[in-house]
Amino acid sequence: MPKAAFTDVQTWVFDLDHTLYPPSARLFDLIEVRMTAYVMDALKVDHAEADRLRKHYWATHGTTLAGLMREHGVDPGPYLDDVHDIPMDSLTPDPVLARQIKSLPGRRIVYTNGCAPYAERVLEARGLGGIFDAIYGVEHADFHPKPDHAAFDKVFRTDGLIPENAAMFEDDARNLKVPHAMGLRTVHVAETHEPSPHIHFHTDDLSGFLARLI
């Protein structure tokens, strides 16, 4: 059981999308539609090219936004407002997860490649509002996205966490590589286990995993 590996953890870092809510909610499907539309409008390309660029920028820059900023100088503010303007009706409160997170000793934070206002809406819809000490979005990382080292460095320094006394929960395995190198405990939250030296633990049941730590 993993409990012994977390006894000195003082800060618990949670990704948002597909970590604090299940992929079955399909929020990202809605966001991706808006991303493609935004790329079409910003770059004056057709739908097929916009969709290709959206995927290409995610793969090569970490997020579509990072690619648009670095390669086209797109203003991040209007983009973030637009692509995250989606309904939350597919989300339902999860009182069990809320209880497990609230039971964790120490500081609890959310760190997402989305923006903080979007994260707050998701947390409210999941019944997780008010249980985190801080919420950090890509704007708090100077718009550097995970998995960039600069992104983690900025957010973690802003929060003041001690990497050796922190743990991170994340659905995207590539986003755990830098936290592992910095000294955090890493937990991959996903249906499929991806064995890797930078992943300490894997779970497909976040509530169940947290219950074993407290």
mmCIF file of C-alpha atoms in Angstrom:
data_model
loop_
_atom_site.group_PDB
_atom_site.id
_atom_site.type_symbol
_atom_site.label_atom_id
_atom_site.label_comp_id
_atom_site.label_asym_id
_atom_site.label_seq_id
_atom_site.Cartn_x
_atom_site.Cartn_y
_atom_site.Cartn_z
ATOM 1 C CA MET A 1 0.000 0.000 0.000
ATOM 2 C CA PRO A 2 1.295 3.509 -0.828
ATOM 3 C CA LYS A 3 0.515 5.237 2.491
ATOM 4 C CA ALA A 4 4.095 5.108 3.770
ATOM 5 C CA ALA A 5 5.336 7.016 0.718
ATOM 6 C CA PHE A 6 3.104 9.992 1.511
ATOM 7 C CA THR A 7 3.554 10.431 5.265
ATOM 8 C CA ASP A 8 5.699 13.575 4.863
ATOM 9 C CA VAL A 9 3.611 15.208 2.126
ATOM 10 C CA GLN A 10 2.618 18.747 3.093
ATOM 11 C CA THR A 11 1.267 19.977 -0.255
ATOM 12 C CA TRP A 12 -1.086 18.049 -2.523
ATOM 13 C CA VAL A 13 -1.145 19.237 -6.139
ATOM 14 C CA PHE A 14 -4.073 18.206 -8.341
ATOM 15 C CA ASP A 15 -4.464 18.651 -12.058
ATOM 16 C CA LEU A 16 -8.036 19.495 -13.079
ATOM 17 C CA ASP A 17 -9.254 18.028 -16.373
ATOM 18 C CA HIS A 18 -9.688 14.236 -16.337
ATOM 19 C CA THR A 19 -8.197 14.180 -12.825
ATOM 20 C CA LEU A 20 -10.812 15.843 -10.606
ATOM 21 C CA TYR A 21 -13.595 14.773 -12.926
ATOM 22 C CA PRO A 22 -13.849 11.657 -15.125
ATOM 23 C CA PRO A 23 -13.083 11.731 -18.868
ATOM 24 C CA SER A 24 -16.644 10.451 -19.412
ATOM 25 C CA ALA A 25 -17.889 14.004 -18.688
ATOM 26 C CA ARG A 26 -16.366 14.894 -22.086
ATOM 27 C CA LEU A 27 -15.800 18.569 -21.274
ATOM 28 C CA PHE A 28 -12.707 18.581 -23.429
ATOM 29 C CA ASP A 29 -14.769 17.610 -26.466
ATOM 30 C CA LEU A 30 -16.588 20.921 -26.076
ATOM 31 C CA ILE A 31 -13.366 22.839 -25.477
ATOM 32 C CA GLU A 32 -11.709 21.300 -28.525
ATOM 33 C CA VAL A 33 -14.601 22.405 -30.749
ATOM 34 C CA ARG A 34 -14.133 25.966 -29.534
ATOM 35 C CA MET A 35 -10.330 25.710 -29.899
ATOM 36 C CA THR A 36 -10.651 24.661 -33.534
ATOM 37 C CA ALA A 37 -13.095 27.479 -34.218
ATOM 38 C CA TYR A 38 -10.741 29.975 -32.587
ATOM 39 C CA VAL A 39 -7.793 28.753 -34.661
ATOM 40 C CA MET A 40 -9.898 29.056 -37.813
ATOM 41 C CA ASP A 41 -10.757 32.659 -37.003
ATOM 42 C CA ALA A 42 -7.334 33.709 -35.721
ATOM 43 C CA LEU A 43 -5.282 32.170 -38.523
ATOM 44 C CA LYS A 44 -7.866 32.379 -41.323
ATOM 45 C CA VAL A 45 -7.648 28.683 -42.175
ATOM 46 C CA ASP A 46 -10.326 26.109 -42.919
ATOM 47 C CA HIS A 47 -11.702 23.637 -40.388
ATOM 48 C CA ALA A 48 -9.463 20.730 -41.369
ATOM 49 C CA GLU A 49 -6.287 22.803 -41.119
ATOM 50 C CA ALA A 50 -7.368 24.389 -37.855
ATOM 51 C CA ASP A 51 -8.048 20.962 -36.357
ATOM 52 C CA ARG A 52 -4.657 19.717 -37.548
ATOM 53 C CA LEU A 53 -2.888 22.733 -36.054
ATOM 54 C CA ARG A 54 -4.765 22.370 -32.762
ATOM 55 C CA LYS A 55 -3.505 18.801 -32.381
ATOM 56 C CA HIS A 56 -0.017 19.646 -33.658
ATOM 57 C CA TYR A 57 0.447 22.524 -31.216
ATOM 58 C CA TRP A 58 -0.766 20.379 -28.314
ATOM 59 C CA ALA A 59 1.754 17.660 -29.212
ATOM 60 C CA THR A 60 4.718 19.966 -29.825
ATOM 61 C CA HIS A 61 4.130 22.860 -27.407
ATOM 62 C CA GLY A 62 2.131 21.282 -24.580
ATOM 63 C CA THR A 63 -1.057 23.195 -25.357
ATOM 64 C CA THR A 64 -2.740 24.636 -28.425
ATOM 65 C CA LEU A 65 -2.474 28.071 -26.817
ATOM 66 C CA ALA A 66 1.299 27.783 -26.414
ATOM 67 C CA GLY A 67 1.666 27.023 -30.115
ATOM 68 C CA LEU A 68 -0.568 29.935 -31.088
ATOM 69 C CA MET A 69 1.381 32.313 -28.848
ATOM 70 C CA ARG A 70 4.847 31.140 -29.876
ATOM 71 C CA GLU A 71 4.206 30.800 -33.591
ATOM 72 C CA HIS A 72 1.553 33.461 -34.220
ATOM 73 C CA GLY A 73 1.637 35.917 -31.304
ATOM 74 C CA VAL A 74 -1.975 35.211 -30.324
ATOM 75 C CA ASP A 75 -3.216 37.110 -27.245
ATOM 76 C CA PRO A 76 -3.923 34.477 -24.555
ATOM 77 C CA GLY A 77 -6.628 36.364 -22.665
ATOM 78 C CA PRO A 78 -9.430 36.354 -25.253
ATOM 79 C CA TYR A 79 -8.493 32.804 -26.272
ATOM 80 C CA LEU A 80 -8.819 31.460 -22.730
ATOM 81 C CA ASP A 81 -12.133 33.248 -22.185
ATOM 82 C CA ASP A 82 -13.550 31.921 -25.434
ATOM 83 C CA VAL A 83 -12.497 28.258 -25.402
ATOM 84 C CA HIS A 84 -13.541 27.732 -21.777
ATOM 85 C CA ASP A 85 -17.006 29.234 -22.258
ATOM 86 C CA ILE A 86 -18.746 25.864 -22.076
ATOM 87 C CA PRO A 87 -21.662 24.427 -20.052
ATOM 88 C CA MET A 88 -20.967 22.320 -16.978
ATOM 89 C CA ASP A 89 -24.136 20.185 -17.075
ATOM 90 C CA SER A 90 -22.230 16.955 -17.674
ATOM 91 C CA LEU A 91 -20.539 17.283 -14.275
ATOM 92 C CA THR A 92 -22.071 15.976 -11.067
ATOM 93 C CA PRO A 93 -21.012 16.534 -7.460
ATOM 94 C CA ASP A 94 -18.710 13.907 -5.969
ATOM 95 C CA PRO A 95 -19.105 14.069 -2.172
ATOM 96 C CA VAL A 96 -16.834 11.058 -1.654
ATOM 97 C CA LEU A 97 -13.956 12.711 -3.509
ATOM 98 C CA ALA A 98 -14.632 15.978 -1.680
ATOM 99 C CA ARG A 99 -14.428 14.183 1.650
ATOM 100 C CA GLN A 100 -11.187 12.417 0.749
ATOM 101 C CA ILE A 101 -9.496 15.620 -0.426
ATOM 102 C CA LYS A 102 -10.645 17.554 2.642
ATOM 103 C CA SER A 103 -9.150 14.829 4.831
ATOM 104 C CA LEU A 104 -5.664 15.253 3.387
ATOM 105 C CA PRO A 105 -3.288 16.884 5.868
ATOM 106 C CA GLY A 106 -1.540 20.066 4.804
ATOM 107 C CA ARG A 107 -2.066 22.339 1.816
ATOM 108 C CA ARG A 108 -4.241 21.379 -1.184
ATOM 109 C CA ILE A 109 -3.923 23.159 -4.539
ATOM 110 C CA VAL A 110 -5.175 22.818 -8.124
ATOM 111 C CA TYR A 111 -2.820 23.463 -11.033
ATOM 112 C CA THR A 112 -4.251 23.326 -14.547
ATOM 113 C CA ASN A 113 -3.220 24.241 -18.083
ATOM 114 C CA GLY A 114 -6.638 25.859 -18.331
ATOM 115 C CA CYS A 115 -7.404 29.190 -16.707
ATOM 116 C CA ALA A 116 -8.288 29.666 -13.049
ATOM 117 C CA PRO A 117 -11.853 30.978 -13.630
ATOM 118 C CA TYR A 118 -12.645 27.854 -15.648
ATOM 119 C CA ALA A 119 -11.155 25.686 -12.878
ATOM 120 C CA GLU A 120 -13.350 27.399 -10.305
ATOM 121 C CA ARG A 121 -16.471 26.648 -12.366
ATOM 122 C CA VAL A 122 -15.492 22.980 -12.695
ATOM 123 C CA LEU A 123 -14.782 22.656 -8.980
ATOM 124 C CA GLU A 124 -18.133 24.195 -8.057
ATOM 125 C CA ALA A 125 -19.946 21.806 -10.399
ATOM 126 C CA ARG A 126 -18.108 18.859 -8.845
ATOM 127 C CA GLY A 127 -18.920 19.934 -5.296
ATOM 128 C CA LEU A 128 -15.239 20.654 -4.685
ATOM 129 C CA GLY A 129 -15.493 24.404 -4.276
ATOM 130 C CA GLY A 130 -13.882 25.916 -1.199
ATOM 131 C CA ILE A 131 -11.740 22.911 -0.275
ATOM 132 C CA PHE A 132 -8.529 24.013 -2.013
ATOM 133 C CA ASP A 133 -6.073 26.546 -0.639
ATOM 134 C CA ALA A 134 -5.128 27.877 -4.084
ATOM 135 C CA ILE A 135 -6.058 27.466 -7.745
ATOM 136 C CA TYR A 136 -3.402 28.081 -10.392
ATOM 137 C CA GLY A 137 -4.062 28.331 -14.105
ATOM 138 C CA VAL A 138 -1.748 28.779 -17.064
ATOM 139 C CA GLU A 139 -1.924 32.546 -16.472
ATOM 140 C CA HIS A 140 -0.082 32.037 -13.169
ATOM 141 C CA ALA A 141 2.764 30.329 -15.070
ATOM 142 C CA ASP A 142 3.252 33.329 -17.391
ATOM 143 C CA PHE A 143 1.358 31.249 -19.973
ATOM 144 C CA HIS A 144 4.036 28.565 -20.050
ATOM 145 C CA PRO A 145 2.158 25.244 -20.185
ATOM 146 C CA LYS A 146 2.790 21.979 -18.482
ATOM 147 C CA PRO A 147 4.999 20.048 -19.269
ATOM 148 C CA ASP A 148 7.486 22.991 -19.530
ATOM 149 C CA HIS A 149 9.883 23.180 -16.590
ATOM 150 C CA ALA A 150 9.369 26.956 -16.503
ATOM 151 C CA ALA A 151 5.661 26.430 -15.865
ATOM 152 C CA PHE A 152 6.125 24.188 -12.839
ATOM 153 C CA ASP A 153 8.960 26.341 -11.502
ATOM 154 C CA LYS A 154 6.855 29.516 -11.605
ATOM 155 C CA VAL A 155 3.741 27.999 -10.038
ATOM 156 C CA PHE A 156 5.603 26.057 -7.367
ATOM 157 C CA ARG A 157 7.717 29.084 -6.419
ATOM 158 C CA THR A 158 4.588 31.236 -6.275
ATOM 159 C CA ASP A 159 2.919 28.715 -3.990
ATOM 160 C CA GLY A 160 6.034 28.261 -1.872
ATOM 161 C CA LEU A 161 5.732 24.488 -1.795
ATOM 162 C CA ILE A 162 8.729 22.305 -0.989
ATOM 163 C CA PRO A 163 8.988 19.749 -3.820
ATOM 164 C CA GLU A 164 10.373 17.026 -1.564
ATOM 165 C CA ASN A 165 7.269 17.395 0.618
ATOM 166 C CA ALA A 166 4.694 17.518 -2.166
ATOM 167 C CA ALA A 167 2.748 15.096 -4.350
ATOM 168 C CA MET A 168 1.142 15.630 -7.742
ATOM 169 C CA PHE A 169 -1.892 13.893 -9.246
ATOM 170 C CA GLU A 170 -2.193 14.183 -13.027
ATOM 171 C CA ASP A 171 -3.898 12.369 -15.907
ATOM 172 C CA ASP A 172 -1.275 13.260 -18.556
ATOM 173 C CA ALA A 173 1.808 11.144 -17.895
ATOM 174 C CA ARG A 174 4.155 13.560 -19.673
ATOM 175 C CA ASN A 175 3.188 16.261 -17.169
ATOM 176 C CA LEU A 176 4.659 14.231 -14.320
ATOM 177 C CA LYS A 177 8.196 14.071 -15.680
ATOM 178 C CA VAL A 178 9.315 17.489 -14.418
ATOM 179 C CA PRO A 179 7.603 17.176 -11.004
ATOM 180 C CA HIS A 180 9.359 13.830 -10.546
ATOM 181 C CA ALA A 181 12.703 15.413 -11.414
ATOM 182 C CA MET A 182 12.000 18.213 -8.934
ATOM 183 C CA GLY A 183 11.404 15.704 -6.142
ATOM 184 C CA LEU A 184 7.603 15.397 -5.910
ATOM 185 C CA ARG A 185 5.769 12.132 -5.433
ATOM 186 C CA THR A 186 3.897 11.466 -8.695
ATOM 187 C CA VAL A 187 0.547 9.749 -9.203
ATOM 188 C CA HIS A 188 -0.802 9.049 -12.680
ATOM 189 C CA VAL A 189 -4.608 9.176 -12.637
ATOM 190 C CA ALA A 190 -5.833 7.347 -15.740
ATOM 191 C CA GLU A 191 -7.583 4.218 -16.908
ATOM 192 C CA THR A 192 -4.429 2.858 -18.537
ATOM 193 C CA HIS A 193 -1.251 2.252 -16.590
ATOM 194 C CA GLU A 194 1.835 3.659 -18.335
ATOM 195 C CA PRO A 195 4.868 2.275 -16.501
ATOM 196 C CA SER A 196 7.648 4.863 -16.447
ATOM 197 C CA PRO A 197 10.519 5.824 -14.121
ATOM 198 C CA HIS A 198 8.900 9.224 -13.482
ATOM 199 C CA ILE A 199 5.586 7.727 -12.306
ATOM 200 C CA HIS A 200 5.615 6.481 -8.718
ATOM 201 C CA PHE A 201 1.989 5.338 -8.548
ATOM 202 C CA HIS A 202 -0.943 4.772 -10.866
ATOM 203 C CA THR A 203 -4.659 4.712 -10.098
ATOM 204 C CA ASP A 204 -7.885 4.661 -12.051
ATOM 205 C CA ASP A 205 -9.823 5.564 -8.890
ATOM 206 C CA LEU A 206 -8.660 8.818 -7.291
ATOM 207 C CA SER A 207 -11.104 8.645 -4.364
ATOM 208 C CA GLY A 208 -10.076 5.082 -3.583
ATOM 209 C CA PHE A 209 -6.389 5.930 -3.796
ATOM 210 C CA LEU A 210 -6.751 8.936 -1.463
ATOM 211 C CA ALA A 211 -8.738 6.818 1.004
ATOM 212 C CA ARG A 212 -5.689 4.580 1.384
ATOM 213 C CA LEU A 213 -3.502 7.548 2.324
ATOM 214 C CA ILE A 214 -5.497 8.898 5.270
#
